[in-house]
Each structure stands twice: as structure tokens, then as C-alpha cells.
Amino acid sequence: MPLISVVIPLYNKEGQIARALASVLGQTFQDFEIVVIDDGSKDRGAELVAAYSDPRIRLYRQANAGVSVARNRGVEQARAEVVAFLDGDDAWYPDHLEGLWQLRQAYPGTVAWARNYHVVDLAGVLTPGVSVVTEPRVVLTPENFFRIARHGTPVFSSAVAVDRAALQRVGGFPAGVRLGEDLDTWIRLLFSGPIAFDAKPGAFYHADGDDRALVRNPPPARYVFFDTDEAWVRAHPEATQVAQDIEAFHDFFRLVHAHHQIKWGDKAAGRAVLKQCHAPVFAQERDRLLRMSRLPQPVYRALGRVQAVLRRRAAAPAAPATASASAPDARG
């Protein structure tokens, strides 16, 4: 039995799947299996996987049902108690699995183990996915996760491993959700128990993927994890600071949606979403986008990308998260 099962959902990644597999096969930690779920790809990605002779690689095919169904099936087929995820267009540093395993050993009682990651743009420039965590390791709980996540989510699908049983207890990945399905899953896991985070990058998030979901689907006005978060807030009325952090976290995504609407779609719809943003941390950007929405769309589009807009934030960075000196609270 392998110590770690690596689940790779595959959909139209012919140009990148070999890179992903090479990064797994080149790990310093070799006690793993690779479960690839081809979700009805229309290219030759599955054929490339099938050509590998390594017996640790298992390929399953299914009719297109979405990435959540593919990941859930991969978890069902996994033989290890620990499941690491890697998207078909991303890759790992050679010590990624070793780092995840060490994190699991160091923090017993946690339900998942995440490492930082590098975002790789089309020019090959690397940017840390999470830059506000100053400690080498952090135990993520609702009290610090949302403050960190509005600057870059500390739990990224290609840089996390989970306790298989804990993931199944929270229902796995939500089927039929186009965007935000993974973040909803990580938040449900977070609400079930603490997650350990290593600030050292272990993965690459590549922007060059074929048929990327972020390109195919515009950002929604309301993500599925909004409901998950708000249900937790209702169940924990005493957690007023977490509620404020969650509202600011949601406003970040509202700003992204509003920007997309103003830039490419219905400016009135974008302004309506902006008026739902009430968190003080984004008040200045909300007002700025409201003013800019009065410009003609070609002018607005010429003024820059949403990344440049959202980086100019009114508030100071989130307070540095601190690592727990003792074993974290085991609630999972």
C-alpha cells in the first residue's frame, strides 16, 4: 500500500500532462501511486498517460462530468490514507511530497497539509501564491485562514494533501460547480479541523494550461463557498472577528466579478455587485471601481488588468499568522 495517493483530474491537458507527471515521478519521496481520472478529454492527454509503463500510474476514463466528479472518483480509487492533488497543467518542486509528509508528521490531528506555491505567468515570472505569512509553518483555523486568504489562498488544489477519511466526511468536492468548487471543499475541511501550512513553495500554478476553467467560465456573482461560510457564521454568533474576515474575503471575489462585468459585460450589473461590498478593507477599491464604471468600456479595459486594481488596497496587510508551538486542536 502506498503512503500517498496522487490524484490528477485530466481534461484537455495534452500540452501539459507530461510535465505534471514528470514532476511527480521525480519526487524525492517515492512511496506513492498516481491515479489519473480522464474526464472525457477531447485531446490526446489520456493516450499520453496510458503510454507510461510505470505500474504506479493508473488511468481511469469517464464521460465528462466536471472536475469535482473526477477528483471524487480519484479519491474513491485511492489506496492510501493520504491523498495529494495535482491539476494536469500544474507541477511540483522535487521535494513537495516529502514536505507534505513531514508536515503531517509534525502536526498530528490536522485534517490536511498545504504548502505555498509559485504562480507562473506566461512569461515564466514566478510570484508567491501567499506572501503575508511570515512564519515558516502555520496552523490554519477559521481565526486566521480568511485574513490570509484575501491576499492569496493558503490552500491551493495543486499544493495540498488531505486525510482521505476527513475529506469524505465533509462530502468531497461539490459536483456541478464550475468555479470555486475546490475552495469550498478546503473551507469545509477547515471547519472540520485545523490545516497545517508550510510557507515554503512546493508547487507551481501554471498560467499556460489548455482549456482552463478560469478562461472558460466568467467569475460568478456568488460562489458556492459563500453559503458554506455564512452557515458557519450563523452557527457561531460569538465569532464576530471571523465573521468580519469572511465578509472581507467574500468582497474580494465580489470585486473580481464586478470588474469582469464592467470590463466585458453589463456595467449596471457590475455596479450592483459593488454596492454589496461593505468590508472596510476594500472600501477604497469599491469606490474606485464605481467611479471607473462610468467610463466607456473600451477606456476601462485600457486602464489595466484586475490584478493591478486589486493590489492597490486601502488596508494594511493581514496581521502575520503565528504557528502553534504545541500540537493543534484535533477536531477532525
CSV table of C-alpha atoms in Angstrom, one decimal:
chain,number,residue,atom,x,y,z
A,1,MET,CA,0.0,0.0,0.0
A,2,PRO,CA,1.4,3.4,-0.9
A,3,LEU,CA,1.8,6.1,1.7
A,4,ILE,CA,0.4,8.8,-0.6
A,5,SER,CA,-2.1,8.6,-3.4
A,6,VAL,CA,-1.7,11.4,-6.0
A,7,VAL,CA,-5.0,12.2,-7.8
A,8,ILE,CA,-4.8,14.1,-11.1
A,9,PRO,CA,-8.1,15.1,-12.8
A,10,LEU,CA,-7.4,15.4,-16.5
A,11,TYR,CA,-9.4,17.3,-19.1
A,12,ASN,CA,-7.8,18.6,-22.3
A,13,LYS,CA,-4.3,19.0,-21.0
A,14,GLU,CA,-2.4,17.3,-23.8
A,15,GLY,CA,0.2,20.0,-23.7
A,16,GLN,CA,0.9,19.9,-20.0
A,17,ILE,CA,0.2,16.4,-18.6
A,18,ALA,CA,3.7,15.1,-19.3
A,19,ARG,CA,5.1,18.0,-17.3
A,20,ALA,CA,2.8,17.2,-14.4
A,21,LEU,CA,3.6,13.5,-14.4
A,22,ALA,CA,7.3,14.2,-14.7
A,23,SER,CA,7.2,16.4,-11.6
A,24,VAL,CA,5.5,13.6,-9.6
A,25,LEU,CA,7.8,10.8,-10.8
A,26,GLY,CA,10.8,13.0,-10.0
A,27,GLN,CA,9.9,13.4,-6.3
A,28,THR,CA,12.4,12.8,-3.5
A,29,PHE,CA,9.6,10.9,-1.7
A,30,GLN,CA,8.8,7.9,-3.9
A,31,ASP,CA,6.2,5.9,-1.9
A,32,PHE,CA,3.2,7.0,-3.9
A,33,GLU,CA,0.7,5.9,-6.5
A,34,ILE,CA,-0.8,8.2,-9.3
A,35,VAL,CA,-4.5,8.0,-10.0
A,36,VAL,CA,-5.4,9.9,-13.2
A,37,ILE,CA,-9.1,10.4,-13.9
A,38,ASP,CA,-9.7,11.4,-17.6
A,39,ASP,CA,-12.9,13.4,-17.5
A,40,GLY,CA,-13.9,12.9,-21.2
A,41,SER,CA,-10.9,14.7,-22.7
A,42,LYS,CA,-11.2,15.6,-26.4
A,43,ASP,CA,-7.5,15.7,-27.0
A,44,ARG,CA,-4.7,13.1,-26.7
A,45,GLY,CA,-4.0,13.7,-23.0
A,46,ALA,CA,-5.3,10.3,-21.8
A,47,GLU,CA,-3.3,8.5,-24.5
A,48,LEU,CA,-0.1,10.1,-23.3
A,49,VAL,CA,-0.8,8.9,-19.8
A,50,ALA,CA,-1.7,5.4,-21.0
A,51,ALA,CA,1.7,5.2,-22.7
A,52,TYR,CA,3.6,5.3,-19.4
A,53,SER,CA,4.9,1.9,-18.2
A,54,ASP,CA,5.3,2.8,-14.5
A,55,PRO,CA,3.0,0.5,-12.6
A,56,ARG,CA,2.3,3.2,-10.0
A,57,ILE,CA,0.2,5.1,-12.6
A,58,ARG,CA,-3.4,4.1,-13.0
A,59,LEU,CA,-5.7,5.7,-15.6
A,60,TYR,CA,-9.5,5.7,-15.4
A,61,ARG,CA,-11.7,7.2,-18.0
A,62,GLN,CA,-15.2,8.6,-17.6
A,63,ALA,CA,-17.7,10.7,-19.6
A,64,ASN,CA,-17.3,14.4,-19.0
A,65,ALA,CA,-18.8,15.2,-15.6
A,66,GLY,CA,-16.7,18.0,-14.3
A,67,VAL,CA,-13.5,18.3,-12.1
A,68,SER,CA,-15.3,17.7,-8.8
A,69,VAL,CA,-16.7,14.3,-10.0
A,70,ALA,CA,-13.2,13.5,-11.4
A,71,ARG,CA,-11.5,14.3,-8.1
A,72,ASN,CA,-14.1,12.4,-6.1
A,73,ARG,CA,-13.6,9.3,-8.2
A,74,GLY,CA,-9.9,9.6,-7.8
A,75,VAL,CA,-10.3,9.7,-4.0
A,76,GLU,CA,-12.5,6.6,-4.2
A,77,GLN,CA,-9.9,4.7,-6.2
A,78,ALA,CA,-7.0,5.9,-4.0
A,79,ARG,CA,-5.5,3.2,-1.8
A,80,ALA,CA,-3.6,5.5,0.6
A,81,GLU,CA,-4.9,7.2,3.7
A,82,VAL,CA,-3.3,10.5,2.5
A,83,VAL,CA,-4.4,11.9,-0.9
A,84,ALA,CA,-2.4,14.7,-2.6
A,85,PHE,CA,-3.9,16.6,-5.6
A,86,LEU,CA,-2.3,17.9,-8.7
A,87,ASP,CA,-4.1,19.5,-11.7
A,88,GLY,CA,-3.0,18.3,-15.1
A,89,ASP,CA,-1.5,21.6,-16.1
A,90,ASP,CA,0.4,22.3,-12.8
A,91,ALA,CA,3.6,20.8,-11.4
A,92,TRP,CA,5.6,20.2,-8.2
A,93,TYR,CA,9.0,21.0,-6.9
A,94,PRO,CA,11.0,17.8,-6.3
A,95,ASP,CA,10.6,17.9,-2.5
A,96,HIS,CA,6.9,18.6,-2.5
A,97,LEU,CA,5.6,15.2,-1.3
A,98,GLU,CA,8.4,15.0,1.2
A,99,GLY,CA,7.5,18.3,2.6
A,100,LEU,CA,3.8,17.4,2.9
A,101,TRP,CA,4.6,14.1,4.6
A,102,GLN,CA,6.9,16.0,7.1
A,103,LEU,CA,4.1,18.5,7.8
A,104,ARG,CA,1.7,15.6,8.5
A,105,GLN,CA,4.2,14.1,11.0
A,106,ALA,CA,4.8,17.4,12.7
A,107,TYR,CA,1.1,18.3,13.2
A,108,PRO,CA,-0.8,15.2,14.2
A,109,GLY,CA,-4.6,15.8,14.4
A,110,THR,CA,-4.7,18.1,11.4
A,111,VAL,CA,-7.0,17.1,8.6
A,112,ALA,CA,-5.0,18.5,5.6
A,113,TRP,CA,-1.5,19.7,4.9
A,114,ALA,CA,-0.8,22.5,2.4
A,115,ARG,CA,2.4,24.1,1.0
A,116,ASN,CA,2.9,27.5,-0.5
A,117,TYR,CA,3.2,27.7,-4.3
A,118,HIS,CA,4.5,29.8,-7.1
A,119,VAL,CA,2.2,31.4,-9.7
A,120,VAL,CA,4.0,31.1,-13.1
A,121,ASP,CA,2.8,33.7,-15.6
A,122,LEU,CA,3.0,33.3,-19.4
A,123,ALA,CA,6.4,34.9,-19.4
A,124,GLY,CA,7.7,32.5,-16.8
A,125,VAL,CA,7.8,35.0,-14.0
A,126,LEU,CA,7.3,33.4,-10.5
A,127,THR,CA,5.2,35.1,-7.8
A,128,PRO,CA,4.5,33.6,-4.4
A,129,GLY,CA,0.9,32.5,-4.0
A,130,VAL,CA,0.9,33.5,-0.3
A,131,SER,CA,3.2,36.3,0.8
A,132,VAL,CA,1.7,37.6,4.0
A,133,VAL,CA,2.6,34.6,6.2
A,134,THR,CA,5.9,35.3,7.9
A,135,GLU,CA,6.3,32.2,10.0
A,136,PRO,CA,7.8,29.0,8.4
A,137,ARG,CA,4.7,27.0,9.4
A,138,VAL,CA,1.2,28.0,10.4
A,139,VAL,CA,-1.8,26.1,11.7
A,140,LEU,CA,-4.8,27.3,9.8
A,141,THR,CA,-8.1,27.8,11.6
A,142,PRO,CA,-11.1,30.0,10.9
A,143,GLU,CA,-9.5,32.6,13.1
A,144,ASN,CA,-6.6,33.2,10.6
A,145,PHE,CA,-7.5,31.5,7.3
A,146,PHE,CA,-9.8,34.2,5.9
A,147,ARG,CA,-7.4,37.0,6.8
A,148,ILE,CA,-4.6,35.3,5.0
A,149,ALA,CA,-6.8,34.1,2.1
A,150,ARG,CA,-7.9,37.5,0.9
A,151,HIS,CA,-4.2,38.0,0.0
A,152,GLY,CA,-3.9,34.6,-1.7
A,153,THR,CA,-5.5,31.3,-0.6
A,154,PRO,CA,-3.1,29.3,1.5
A,155,VAL,CA,-4.8,26.0,0.4
A,156,PHE,CA,-4.3,25.5,-3.3
A,157,SER,CA,-5.6,22.4,-5.1
A,158,SER,CA,-2.2,21.5,-6.6
A,159,ALA,CA,-0.3,22.0,-3.3
A,160,VAL,CA,-2.4,20.2,-0.7
A,161,ALA,CA,-2.7,16.7,0.7
A,162,VAL,CA,-5.7,15.6,2.8
A,163,ASP,CA,-6.7,12.9,5.2
A,164,ARG,CA,-8.9,10.8,2.9
A,165,ALA,CA,-11.4,9.9,5.6
A,166,ALA,CA,-11.8,13.5,6.7
A,167,LEU,CA,-12.4,14.6,3.1
A,168,GLN,CA,-15.1,12.0,2.7
A,169,ARG,CA,-16.7,13.0,6.0
A,170,VAL,CA,-17.3,16.6,4.7
A,171,GLY,CA,-18.7,15.3,1.4
A,172,GLY,CA,-15.8,15.6,-1.0
A,173,PHE,CA,-16.0,18.1,-3.9
A,174,PRO,CA,-19.3,19.6,-4.9
A,175,ALA,CA,-20.5,18.2,-8.3
A,176,GLY,CA,-21.6,20.6,-11.0
A,177,VAL,CA,-19.8,23.7,-9.7
A,178,ARG,CA,-17.7,25.3,-12.4
A,179,LEU,CA,-15.5,27.7,-10.3
A,180,GLY,CA,-14.7,27.7,-6.6
A,181,GLU,CA,-15.5,24.1,-6.0
A,182,ASP,CA,-12.1,23.4,-4.6
A,183,LEU,CA,-12.1,26.4,-2.3
A,184,ASP,CA,-15.5,25.3,-0.9
A,185,THR,CA,-14.0,21.9,-0.2
A,186,TRP,CA,-11.0,23.3,1.6
A,187,ILE,CA,-13.2,25.6,3.7
A,188,ARG,CA,-15.5,22.7,4.7
A,189,LEU,CA,-12.4,20.8,5.7
A,190,LEU,CA,-11.1,23.8,7.7
A,191,PHE,CA,-14.4,23.9,9.6
A,192,SER,CA,-14.0,20.3,10.5
A,193,GLY,CA,-10.4,20.6,11.8
A,194,PRO,CA,-7.1,22.5,11.5
A,195,ILE,CA,-4.9,22.5,8.4
A,196,ALA,CA,-1.1,22.8,8.6
A,197,PHE,CA,0.5,25.2,6.2
A,198,ASP,CA,4.2,25.4,5.1
A,199,ALA,CA,5.2,28.8,3.8
A,200,LYS,CA,7.9,27.2,1.6
A,201,PRO,CA,6.6,26.8,-2.0
A,202,GLY,CA,6.2,23.2,-3.1
A,203,ALA,CA,4.2,23.6,-6.3
A,204,PHE,CA,3.8,25.6,-9.5
A,205,TYR,CA,0.5,27.1,-10.6
A,206,HIS,CA,1.0,27.5,-14.4
A,207,ALA,CA,-1.0,30.0,-16.4
A,208,ASP,CA,-0.3,28.2,-19.7
A,209,GLY,CA,-2.8,25.4,-19.2
A,210,ASP,CA,-5.0,24.3,-22.2
A,211,ASP,CA,-8.8,24.9,-21.8
A,212,ARG,CA,-8.5,26.4,-18.3
A,213,ALA,CA,-11.7,26.8,-16.3
A,214,LEU,CA,-10.9,30.4,-15.4
A,215,VAL,CA,-10.9,31.2,-19.1
A,216,ARG,CA,-14.0,29.1,-20.0
A,217,ASN,CA,-16.1,30.5,-17.1
A,218,PRO,CA,-16.6,34.1,-16.0
A,219,PRO,CA,-16.4,34.7,-12.2
A,220,PRO,CA,-19.8,34.3,-10.7
A,221,ALA,CA,-21.5,36.9,-8.5
A,222,ARG,CA,-21.9,34.3,-5.8
A,223,TYR,CA,-19.7,31.4,-5.2
A,224,VAL,CA,-20.8,28.1,-3.5
A,225,PHE,CA,-18.5,28.7,-0.6
A,226,PHE,CA,-20.4,31.9,0.3
A,227,ASP,CA,-23.2,29.6,1.6
A,228,THR,CA,-20.7,27.4,3.4
A,229,ASP,CA,-19.1,30.4,5.2
A,230,GLU,CA,-22.4,32.1,6.0
A,231,ALA,CA,-23.8,28.8,7.5
A,232,TRP,CA,-20.8,28.6,9.8
A,233,VAL,CA,-21.2,32.3,10.9
A,234,ARG,CA,-24.8,31.7,11.8
A,235,ALA,CA,-23.8,28.6,13.9
A,236,HIS,CA,-21.0,30.7,15.6
A,237,PRO,CA,-22.6,34.0,16.5
A,238,GLU,CA,-19.8,34.6,19.1
A,239,ALA,CA,-17.1,34.6,16.4
A,240,THR,CA,-17.6,38.3,15.3
A,241,GLN,CA,-14.0,38.8,14.1
A,242,VAL,CA,-14.1,35.7,11.9
A,243,ALA,CA,-17.5,36.9,10.5
A,244,GLN,CA,-15.8,40.2,9.6
A,245,ASP,CA,-12.9,38.4,8.0
A,246,ILE,CA,-15.3,36.2,6.0
A,247,GLU,CA,-17.1,39.3,4.7
A,248,ALA,CA,-13.9,40.9,3.5
A,249,PHE,CA,-12.9,37.6,1.9
A,250,HIS,CA,-16.2,37.5,0.0
A,251,ASP,CA,-15.9,41.1,-1.0
A,252,PHE,CA,-12.6,40.3,-2.7
A,253,PHE,CA,-14.5,37.9,-5.0
A,254,ARG,CA,-17.3,40.4,-5.5
A,255,LEU,CA,-14.7,42.9,-6.7
A,256,VAL,CA,-13.3,40.4,-9.2
A,257,HIS,CA,-16.8,39.7,-10.5
A,258,ALA,CA,-17.7,43.4,-10.7
A,259,HIS,CA,-14.5,44.1,-12.6
A,260,HIS,CA,-15.3,41.4,-15.1
A,261,GLN,CA,-18.9,42.7,-15.6
A,262,ILE,CA,-17.7,46.3,-16.1
A,263,LYS,CA,-14.9,45.3,-18.4
A,264,TRP,CA,-16.7,42.7,-20.6
A,265,GLY,CA,-20.4,42.5,-19.7
A,266,ASP,CA,-23.1,44.6,-18.1
A,267,LYS,CA,-21.8,47.7,-16.3
A,268,ALA,CA,-25.0,48.1,-14.3
A,269,ALA,CA,-24.7,44.5,-13.0
A,270,GLY,CA,-21.1,45.2,-12.0
A,271,ARG,CA,-22.2,48.3,-10.1
A,272,ALA,CA,-24.9,46.3,-8.3
A,273,VAL,CA,-22.3,43.8,-7.1
A,274,LEU,CA,-20.0,46.6,-6.0
A,275,LYS,CA,-22.8,48.0,-3.8
A,276,GLN,CA,-22.9,44.7,-2.0
A,277,CYS,CA,-19.3,45.2,-0.8
A,278,HIS,CA,-19.3,46.6,2.7
A,279,ALA,CA,-16.0,45.4,4.2
A,280,PRO,CA,-13.8,48.5,5.2
A,281,VAL,CA,-10.7,46.8,3.8
A,282,PHE,CA,-11.9,47.1,0.3
A,283,ALA,CA,-14.0,50.3,0.5
A,284,GLN,CA,-11.4,52.4,-1.4
A,285,GLU,CA,-11.3,49.9,-4.3
A,286,ARG,CA,-15.0,49.6,-4.3
A,287,ASP,CA,-15.4,53.3,-4.7
A,288,ARG,CA,-12.7,53.4,-7.3
A,289,LEU,CA,-14.4,50.8,-9.5
A,290,LEU,CA,-17.7,52.6,-9.1
A,291,ARG,CA,-16.1,55.7,-10.5
A,292,MET,CA,-14.4,53.9,-13.3
A,293,SER,CA,-17.6,52.1,-14.2
A,294,ARG,CA,-18.9,55.4,-15.6
A,295,LEU,CA,-16.2,55.3,-18.3
A,296,PRO,CA,-16.8,53.7,-21.7
A,297,GLN,CA,-15.9,50.1,-21.7
A,298,PRO,CA,-13.0,50.4,-24.2
A,299,VAL,CA,-11.5,53.1,-21.9
A,300,TYR,CA,-12.0,51.0,-18.8
A,301,ARG,CA,-10.4,48.0,-20.5
A,302,ALA,CA,-7.4,50.1,-21.5
A,303,LEU,CA,-6.7,51.1,-17.9
A,304,GLY,CA,-5.3,47.7,-16.8
A,305,ARG,CA,-5.9,44.3,-15.5
A,306,VAL,CA,-7.9,43.3,-12.4
A,307,GLN,CA,-4.7,42.2,-10.7
A,308,ALA,CA,-3.3,45.8,-10.8
A,309,VAL,CA,-6.6,47.1,-9.5
A,310,LEU,CA,-6.9,44.7,-6.6
A,311,ARG,CA,-3.3,45.1,-5.5
A,312,ARG,CA,-4.0,48.7,-4.5
A,313,ARG,CA,-5.8,48.0,-1.3
A,314,ALA,CA,-6.7,50.5,1.3
A,315,ALA,CA,-6.0,48.4,4.3
A,316,ALA,CA,-2.7,47.3,5.8
A,317,PRO,CA,-1.7,43.6,5.2
A,318,ALA,CA,-3.2,41.0,7.3
A,319,ALA,CA,-1.6,40.5,10.7
A,320,PRO,CA,1.1,37.9,10.5
A,321,ALA,CA,-0.2,34.4,11.4
A,322,THR,CA,1.7,32.6,14.0
A,323,ALA,CA,2.5,28.9,14.3
A,324,SER,CA,1.3,26.9,17.2
A,325,ALA,CA,4.1,25.8,19.4
A,326,SER,CA,2.1,22.7,20.6
A,327,ALA,CA,0.0,20.1,18.8
A,328,PRO,CA,-3.0,21.8,17.2
A,329,ASP,CA,-6.5,21.2,18.5
A,330,ALA,CA,-7.8,17.9,16.8
A,331,ARG,CA,-11.4,18.5,15.8
A,332,GLY,CA,-11.4,16.3,12.7
